[in-house]
CSV table of C-alpha atoms in Angstrom, one decimal:
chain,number,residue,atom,x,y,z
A,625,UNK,CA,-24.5,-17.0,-6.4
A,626,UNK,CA,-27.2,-16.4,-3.9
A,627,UNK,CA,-24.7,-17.3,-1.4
A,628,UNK,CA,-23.0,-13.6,-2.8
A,629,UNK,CA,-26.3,-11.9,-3.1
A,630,UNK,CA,-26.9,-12.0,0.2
A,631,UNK,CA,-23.5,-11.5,1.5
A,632,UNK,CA,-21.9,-9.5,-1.1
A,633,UNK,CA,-24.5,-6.9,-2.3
A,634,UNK,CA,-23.9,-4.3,-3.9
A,635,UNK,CA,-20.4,-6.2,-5.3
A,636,UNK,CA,-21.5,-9.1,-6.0
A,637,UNK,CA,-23.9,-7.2,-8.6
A,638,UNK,CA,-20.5,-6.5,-10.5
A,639,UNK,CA,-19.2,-9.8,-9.8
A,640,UNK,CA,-22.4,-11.2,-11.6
A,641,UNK,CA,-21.7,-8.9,-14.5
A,642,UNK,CA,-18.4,-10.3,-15.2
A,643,UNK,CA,-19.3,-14.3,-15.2
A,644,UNK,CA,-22.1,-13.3,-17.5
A,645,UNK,CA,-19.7,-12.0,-20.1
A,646,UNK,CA,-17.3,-13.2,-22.9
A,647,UNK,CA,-14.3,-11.0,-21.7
A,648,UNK,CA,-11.0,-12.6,-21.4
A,649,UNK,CA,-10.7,-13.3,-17.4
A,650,UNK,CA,-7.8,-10.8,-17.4
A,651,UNK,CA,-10.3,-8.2,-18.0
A,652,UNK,CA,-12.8,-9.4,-15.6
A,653,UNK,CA,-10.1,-8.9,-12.8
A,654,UNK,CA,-9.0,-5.9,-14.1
A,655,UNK,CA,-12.6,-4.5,-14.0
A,656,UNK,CA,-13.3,-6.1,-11.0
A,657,UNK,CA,-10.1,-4.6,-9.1
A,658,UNK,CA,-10.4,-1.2,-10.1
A,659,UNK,CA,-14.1,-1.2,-9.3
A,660,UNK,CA,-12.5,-2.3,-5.8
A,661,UNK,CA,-9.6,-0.4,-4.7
A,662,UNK,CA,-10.6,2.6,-7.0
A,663,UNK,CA,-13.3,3.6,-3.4
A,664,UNK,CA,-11.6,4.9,-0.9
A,665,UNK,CA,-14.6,4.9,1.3
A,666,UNK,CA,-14.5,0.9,1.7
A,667,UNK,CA,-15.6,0.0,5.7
A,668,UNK,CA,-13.4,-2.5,6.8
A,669,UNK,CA,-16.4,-5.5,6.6
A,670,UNK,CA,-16.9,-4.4,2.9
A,671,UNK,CA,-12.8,-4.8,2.4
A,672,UNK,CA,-12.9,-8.3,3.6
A,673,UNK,CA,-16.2,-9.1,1.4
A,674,UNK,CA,-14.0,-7.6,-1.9
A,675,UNK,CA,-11.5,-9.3,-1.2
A,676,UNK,CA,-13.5,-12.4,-1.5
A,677,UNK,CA,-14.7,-11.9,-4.1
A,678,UNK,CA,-11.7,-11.2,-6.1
A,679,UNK,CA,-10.7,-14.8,-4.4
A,680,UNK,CA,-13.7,-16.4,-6.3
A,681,UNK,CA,-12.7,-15.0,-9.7
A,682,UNK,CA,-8.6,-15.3,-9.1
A,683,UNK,CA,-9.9,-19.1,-8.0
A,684,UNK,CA,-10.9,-19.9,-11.9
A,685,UNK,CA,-8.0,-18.8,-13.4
A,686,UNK,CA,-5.7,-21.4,-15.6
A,687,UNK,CA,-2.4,-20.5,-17.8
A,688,UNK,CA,-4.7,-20.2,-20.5
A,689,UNK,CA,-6.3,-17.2,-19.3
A,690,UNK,CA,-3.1,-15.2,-19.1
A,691,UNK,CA,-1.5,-16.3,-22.4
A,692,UNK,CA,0.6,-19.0,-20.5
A,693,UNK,CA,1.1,-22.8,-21.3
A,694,UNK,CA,2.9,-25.1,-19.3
A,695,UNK,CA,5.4,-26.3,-22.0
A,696,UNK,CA,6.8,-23.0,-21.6
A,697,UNK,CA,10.3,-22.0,-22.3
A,698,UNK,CA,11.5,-22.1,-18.7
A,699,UNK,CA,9.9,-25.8,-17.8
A,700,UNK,CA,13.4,-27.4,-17.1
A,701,UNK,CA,12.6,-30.9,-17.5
A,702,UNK,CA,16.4,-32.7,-17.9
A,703,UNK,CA,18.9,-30.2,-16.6
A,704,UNK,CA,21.1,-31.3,-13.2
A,705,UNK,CA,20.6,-29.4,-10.2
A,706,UNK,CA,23.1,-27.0,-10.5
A,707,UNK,CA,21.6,-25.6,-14.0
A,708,UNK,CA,17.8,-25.2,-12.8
A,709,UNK,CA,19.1,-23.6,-9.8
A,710,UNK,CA,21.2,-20.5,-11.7
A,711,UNK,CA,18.2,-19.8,-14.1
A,712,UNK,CA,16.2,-16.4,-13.8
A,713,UNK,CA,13.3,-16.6,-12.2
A,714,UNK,CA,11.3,-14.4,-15.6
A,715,UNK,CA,8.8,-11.5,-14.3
A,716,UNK,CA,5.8,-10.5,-17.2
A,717,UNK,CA,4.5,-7.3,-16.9
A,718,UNK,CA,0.8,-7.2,-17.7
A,719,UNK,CA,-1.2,-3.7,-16.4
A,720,UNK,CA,-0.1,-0.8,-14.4
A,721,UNK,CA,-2.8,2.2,-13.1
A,722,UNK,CA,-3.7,4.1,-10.2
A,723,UNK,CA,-5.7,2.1,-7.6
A,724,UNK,CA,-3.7,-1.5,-7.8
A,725,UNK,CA,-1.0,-3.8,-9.2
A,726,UNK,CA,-2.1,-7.5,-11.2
A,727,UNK,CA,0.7,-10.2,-11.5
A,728,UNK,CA,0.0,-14.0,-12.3
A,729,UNK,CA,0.7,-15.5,-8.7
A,730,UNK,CA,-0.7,-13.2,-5.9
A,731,UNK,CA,-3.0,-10.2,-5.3
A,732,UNK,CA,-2.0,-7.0,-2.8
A,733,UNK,CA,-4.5,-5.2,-1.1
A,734,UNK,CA,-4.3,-2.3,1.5
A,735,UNK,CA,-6.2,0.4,3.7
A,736,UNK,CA,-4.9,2.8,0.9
A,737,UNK,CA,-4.2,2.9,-3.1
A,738,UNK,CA,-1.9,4.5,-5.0
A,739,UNK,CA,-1.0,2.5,-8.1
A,740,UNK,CA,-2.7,-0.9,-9.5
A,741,UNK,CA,-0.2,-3.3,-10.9
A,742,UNK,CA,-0.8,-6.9,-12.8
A,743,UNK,CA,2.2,-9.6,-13.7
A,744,UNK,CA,3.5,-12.9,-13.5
A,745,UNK,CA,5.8,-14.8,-12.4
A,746,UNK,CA,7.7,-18.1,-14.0
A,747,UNK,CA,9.7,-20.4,-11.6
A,748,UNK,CA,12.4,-22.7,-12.9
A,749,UNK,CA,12.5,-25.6,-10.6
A,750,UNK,CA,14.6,-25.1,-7.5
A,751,UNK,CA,14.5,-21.4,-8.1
A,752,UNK,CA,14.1,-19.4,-4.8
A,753,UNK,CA,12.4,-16.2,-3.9
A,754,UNK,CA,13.9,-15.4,-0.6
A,755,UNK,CA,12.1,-14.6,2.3
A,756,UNK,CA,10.3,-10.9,2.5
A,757,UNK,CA,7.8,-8.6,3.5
A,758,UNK,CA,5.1,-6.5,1.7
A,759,UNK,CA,4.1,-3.4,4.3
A,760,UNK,CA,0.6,-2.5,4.6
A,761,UNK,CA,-0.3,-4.6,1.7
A,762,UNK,CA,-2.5,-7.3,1.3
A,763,UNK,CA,-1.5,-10.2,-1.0
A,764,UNK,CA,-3.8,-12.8,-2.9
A,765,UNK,CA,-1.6,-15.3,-4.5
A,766,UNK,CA,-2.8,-17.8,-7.3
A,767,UNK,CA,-0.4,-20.7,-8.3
A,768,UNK,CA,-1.2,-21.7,-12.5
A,769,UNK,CA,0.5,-24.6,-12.9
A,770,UNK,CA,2.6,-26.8,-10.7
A,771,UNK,CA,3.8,-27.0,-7.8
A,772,UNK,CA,5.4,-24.2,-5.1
A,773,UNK,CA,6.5,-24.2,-1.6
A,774,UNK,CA,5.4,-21.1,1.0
A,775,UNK,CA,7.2,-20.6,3.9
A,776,UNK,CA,5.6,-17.5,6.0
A,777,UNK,CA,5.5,-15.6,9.2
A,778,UNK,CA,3.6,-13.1,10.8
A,779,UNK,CA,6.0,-10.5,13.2
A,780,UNK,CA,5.4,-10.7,17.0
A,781,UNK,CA,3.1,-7.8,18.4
A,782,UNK,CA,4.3,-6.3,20.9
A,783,UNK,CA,7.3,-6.5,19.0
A,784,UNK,CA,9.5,-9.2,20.9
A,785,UNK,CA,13.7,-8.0,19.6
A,786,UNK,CA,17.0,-9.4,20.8
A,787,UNK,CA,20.6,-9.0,20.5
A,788,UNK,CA,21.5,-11.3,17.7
A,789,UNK,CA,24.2,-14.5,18.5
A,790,UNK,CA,24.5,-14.6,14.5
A,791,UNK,CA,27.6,-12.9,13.1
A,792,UNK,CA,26.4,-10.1,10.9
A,793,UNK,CA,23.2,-9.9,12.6
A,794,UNK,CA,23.1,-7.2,15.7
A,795,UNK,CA,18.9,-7.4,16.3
A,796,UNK,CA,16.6,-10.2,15.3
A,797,UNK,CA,12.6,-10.3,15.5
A,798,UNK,CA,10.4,-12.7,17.3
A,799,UNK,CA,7.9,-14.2,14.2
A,800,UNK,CA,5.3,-16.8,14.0
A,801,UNK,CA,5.0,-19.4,11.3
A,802,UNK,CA,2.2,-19.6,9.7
A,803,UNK,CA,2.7,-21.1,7.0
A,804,UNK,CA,5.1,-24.2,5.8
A,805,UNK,CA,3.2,-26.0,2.6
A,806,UNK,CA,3.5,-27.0,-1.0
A,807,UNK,CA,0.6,-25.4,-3.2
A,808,UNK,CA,0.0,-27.7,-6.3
A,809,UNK,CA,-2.6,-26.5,-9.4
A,810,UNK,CA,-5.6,-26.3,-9.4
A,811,UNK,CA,-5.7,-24.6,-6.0
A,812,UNK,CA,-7.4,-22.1,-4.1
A,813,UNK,CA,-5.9,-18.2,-4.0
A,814,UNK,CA,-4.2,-17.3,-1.0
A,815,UNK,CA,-4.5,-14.3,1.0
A,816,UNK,CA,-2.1,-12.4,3.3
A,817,UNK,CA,-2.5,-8.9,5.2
A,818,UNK,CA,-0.6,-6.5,6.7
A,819,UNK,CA,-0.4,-7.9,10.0
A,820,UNK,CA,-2.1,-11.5,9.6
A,821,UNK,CA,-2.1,-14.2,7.1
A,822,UNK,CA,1.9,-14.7,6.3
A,823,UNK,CA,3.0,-11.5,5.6
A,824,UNK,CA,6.2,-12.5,5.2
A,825,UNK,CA,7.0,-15.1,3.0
A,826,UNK,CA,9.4,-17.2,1.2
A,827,UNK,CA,8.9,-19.2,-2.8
A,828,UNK,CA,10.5,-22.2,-3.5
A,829,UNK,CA,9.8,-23.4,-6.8
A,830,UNK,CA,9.1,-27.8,-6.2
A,831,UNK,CA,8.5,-27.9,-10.0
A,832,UNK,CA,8.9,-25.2,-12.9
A,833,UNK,CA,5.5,-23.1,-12.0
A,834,UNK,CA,4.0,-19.9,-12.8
A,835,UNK,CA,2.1,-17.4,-10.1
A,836,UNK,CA,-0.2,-14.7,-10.8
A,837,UNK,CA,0.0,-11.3,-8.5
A,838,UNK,CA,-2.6,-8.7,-8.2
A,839,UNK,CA,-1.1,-5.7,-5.9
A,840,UNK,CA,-3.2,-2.8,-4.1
A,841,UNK,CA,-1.2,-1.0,-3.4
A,842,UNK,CA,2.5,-2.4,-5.2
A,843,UNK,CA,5.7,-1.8,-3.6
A,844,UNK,CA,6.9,2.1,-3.8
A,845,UNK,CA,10.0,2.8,-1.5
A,846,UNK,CA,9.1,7.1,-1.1
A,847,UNK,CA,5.9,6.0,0.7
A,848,UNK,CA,7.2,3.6,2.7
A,849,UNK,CA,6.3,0.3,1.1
A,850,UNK,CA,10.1,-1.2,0.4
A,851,UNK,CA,10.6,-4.7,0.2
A,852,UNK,CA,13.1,-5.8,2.9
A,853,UNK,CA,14.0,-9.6,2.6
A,854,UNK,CA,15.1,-12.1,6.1
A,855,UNK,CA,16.9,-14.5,7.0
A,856,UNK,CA,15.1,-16.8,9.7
A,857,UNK,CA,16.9,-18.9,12.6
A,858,UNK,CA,15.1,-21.1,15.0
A,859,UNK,CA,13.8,-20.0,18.1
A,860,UNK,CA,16.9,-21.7,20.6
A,861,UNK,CA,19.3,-19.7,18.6
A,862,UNK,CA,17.9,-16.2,20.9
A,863,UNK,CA,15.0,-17.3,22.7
A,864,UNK,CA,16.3,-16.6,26.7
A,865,UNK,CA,13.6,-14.4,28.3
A,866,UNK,CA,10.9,-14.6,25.4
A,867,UNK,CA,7.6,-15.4,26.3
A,868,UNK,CA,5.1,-17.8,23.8
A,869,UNK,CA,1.8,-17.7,24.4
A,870,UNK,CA,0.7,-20.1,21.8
A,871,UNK,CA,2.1,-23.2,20.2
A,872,UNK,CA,5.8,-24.6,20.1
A,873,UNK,CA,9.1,-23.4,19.7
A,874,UNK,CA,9.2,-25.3,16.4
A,875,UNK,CA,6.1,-22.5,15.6
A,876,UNK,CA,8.8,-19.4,15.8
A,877,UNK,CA,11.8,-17.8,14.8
A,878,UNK,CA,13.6,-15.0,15.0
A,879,UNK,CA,14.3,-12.6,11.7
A,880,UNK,CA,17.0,-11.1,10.8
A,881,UNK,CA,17.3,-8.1,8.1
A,882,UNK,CA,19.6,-8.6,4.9
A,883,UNK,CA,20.6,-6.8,2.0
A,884,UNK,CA,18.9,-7.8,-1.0
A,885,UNK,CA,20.6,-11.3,-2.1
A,886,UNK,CA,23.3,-11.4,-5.0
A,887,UNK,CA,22.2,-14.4,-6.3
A,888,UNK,CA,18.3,-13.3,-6.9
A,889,UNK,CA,18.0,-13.6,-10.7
A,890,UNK,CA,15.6,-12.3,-12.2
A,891,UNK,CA,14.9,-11.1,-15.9
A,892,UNK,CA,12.1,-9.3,-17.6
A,893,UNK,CA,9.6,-11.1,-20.0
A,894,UNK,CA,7.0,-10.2,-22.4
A,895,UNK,CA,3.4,-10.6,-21.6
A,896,UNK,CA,1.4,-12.4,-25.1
A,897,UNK,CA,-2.2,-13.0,-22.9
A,898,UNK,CA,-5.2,-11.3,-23.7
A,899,UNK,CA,-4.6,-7.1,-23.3
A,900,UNK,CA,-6.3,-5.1,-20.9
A,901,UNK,CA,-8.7,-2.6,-22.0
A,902,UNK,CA,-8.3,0.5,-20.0
């Protein structure tokens, strides 16, 4: 703590105040995330420092703390392959407001803030969240329970695009992985940012697993935050004439846009954790 003290004033203040209280951890966050992306005057060193410090608390989170337990109706323990893979992937709504957006599995944060939003997210086993974006957003993802796969990438700047040699496909764009790694509970929150940290990413569920999302701001297509999902081929598939500056071929690949998938099944839930007082 005097670690934060020294780095952190005045937010760590408010951090203090919310380990030294008996509200449900749900609140804390909430409290803590309005109290972050509700100033629009944040400096860009003060940013980084809030969002660490909404790492620290996501960090301590369990199932418990959101109403979740891992003998929960979507652990598919016994059904074949082909089942677990046609079951929803089930999204629980927990908090909506101006300022940012809270989901069980990941936290978005952004040099702007229209609306706040908190939910989460259960994976059957096998189930996939195909590979997308989140524009000018920053993301802090928390894993519950289990085990999931991230696959992410980071867009070329200057942007590097080609003619695509895929049917289907007429321009593809140059990325960087970042990112190819199992996460496995307890483990620390993740963080990506507009341009840096894995902006785009894929979910692959090893194990049924639950993830908890914080997003400042959430996606909202009439300002230009619209989810667009990729499909990714190597780099030999277009790379004549592109320049690497760093790393391996095996470190890129080129990304091609696609309509939303047909087979992304999702349902709605109902959130039973601790409620969020406003």
């Amino acid at each position: 703590m005097v670690f934060l003290q020294k780095q952190f004033y005045p937010l760590c203040i408010i951090f203090q105040m919310t380990m030294n209280t008996t509200a449900p951890e749900v609140q804390l966050l909430y409290d803590l995330s309005e109290t972050t992306f509700s100033n629009s005057g944040l400096s860009s060193s003060t940013s980084s420092q809030s969002i660490q410090i909404l790492c620290s608390l996501l960090d301590t989170f369990t199932p418990a703390d959101v109403g979740l337990k891992e003998e929960n109706p979507i652990d598919d323990e016994g059904h074949g392959r082909v089942a677990r893979c046609t079951q929803p992937i089930t999204y629980l709504h927990i908090h909506e407001c101006d300022g940012f957006t809270c989901l069980p599995f990941q936290v978005f944060y952004a040099s702007f803030y229209h609306v706040h939003k908190m939910c989460i997210f259960y994976f059957p086993t096998s189930s996939v969240i195909p590979l997308h974006d989140h524009h000018e957003m920053t993301v802090f993802s928390k894993v519950l329970y289990r085990s999931l796969h991230v696959k992410s990438y980071d867009c070329i700047e200057p942007t590097c695009i080609r003619e695509s040699k895929e049917p289907g496909c007429p321009q593809v764009r140059l990325a960087r992985l970042v990112m190819d790694k199992v996460f496995t509970a307890p483990c620390r929150t993740s963080v990506l940012y507009p341009k840096s940290g894995g902006n785009l990413h894929c979910f692959t569920a090893v194990s049924p697993c639950a993830v908890l999302d914080v997003l400042a701001p959430p996606y909202r297509e009439d300002l230009g935050r619209k989810c667009t999902y990729y499909i990714d081929y190597p780099f030999s598939t277009s790379g004549n004439g592109a320049q690497i500056s760093n790393g391996k071929e095996e470190d890129y690949a080129w990304l091609a846009e696609m309509e939303t998938p047909d087979d992304l099944y999702m349902q709605p839930g109902v959130y039973v954790g601790p409620p969020i007082q406003v």
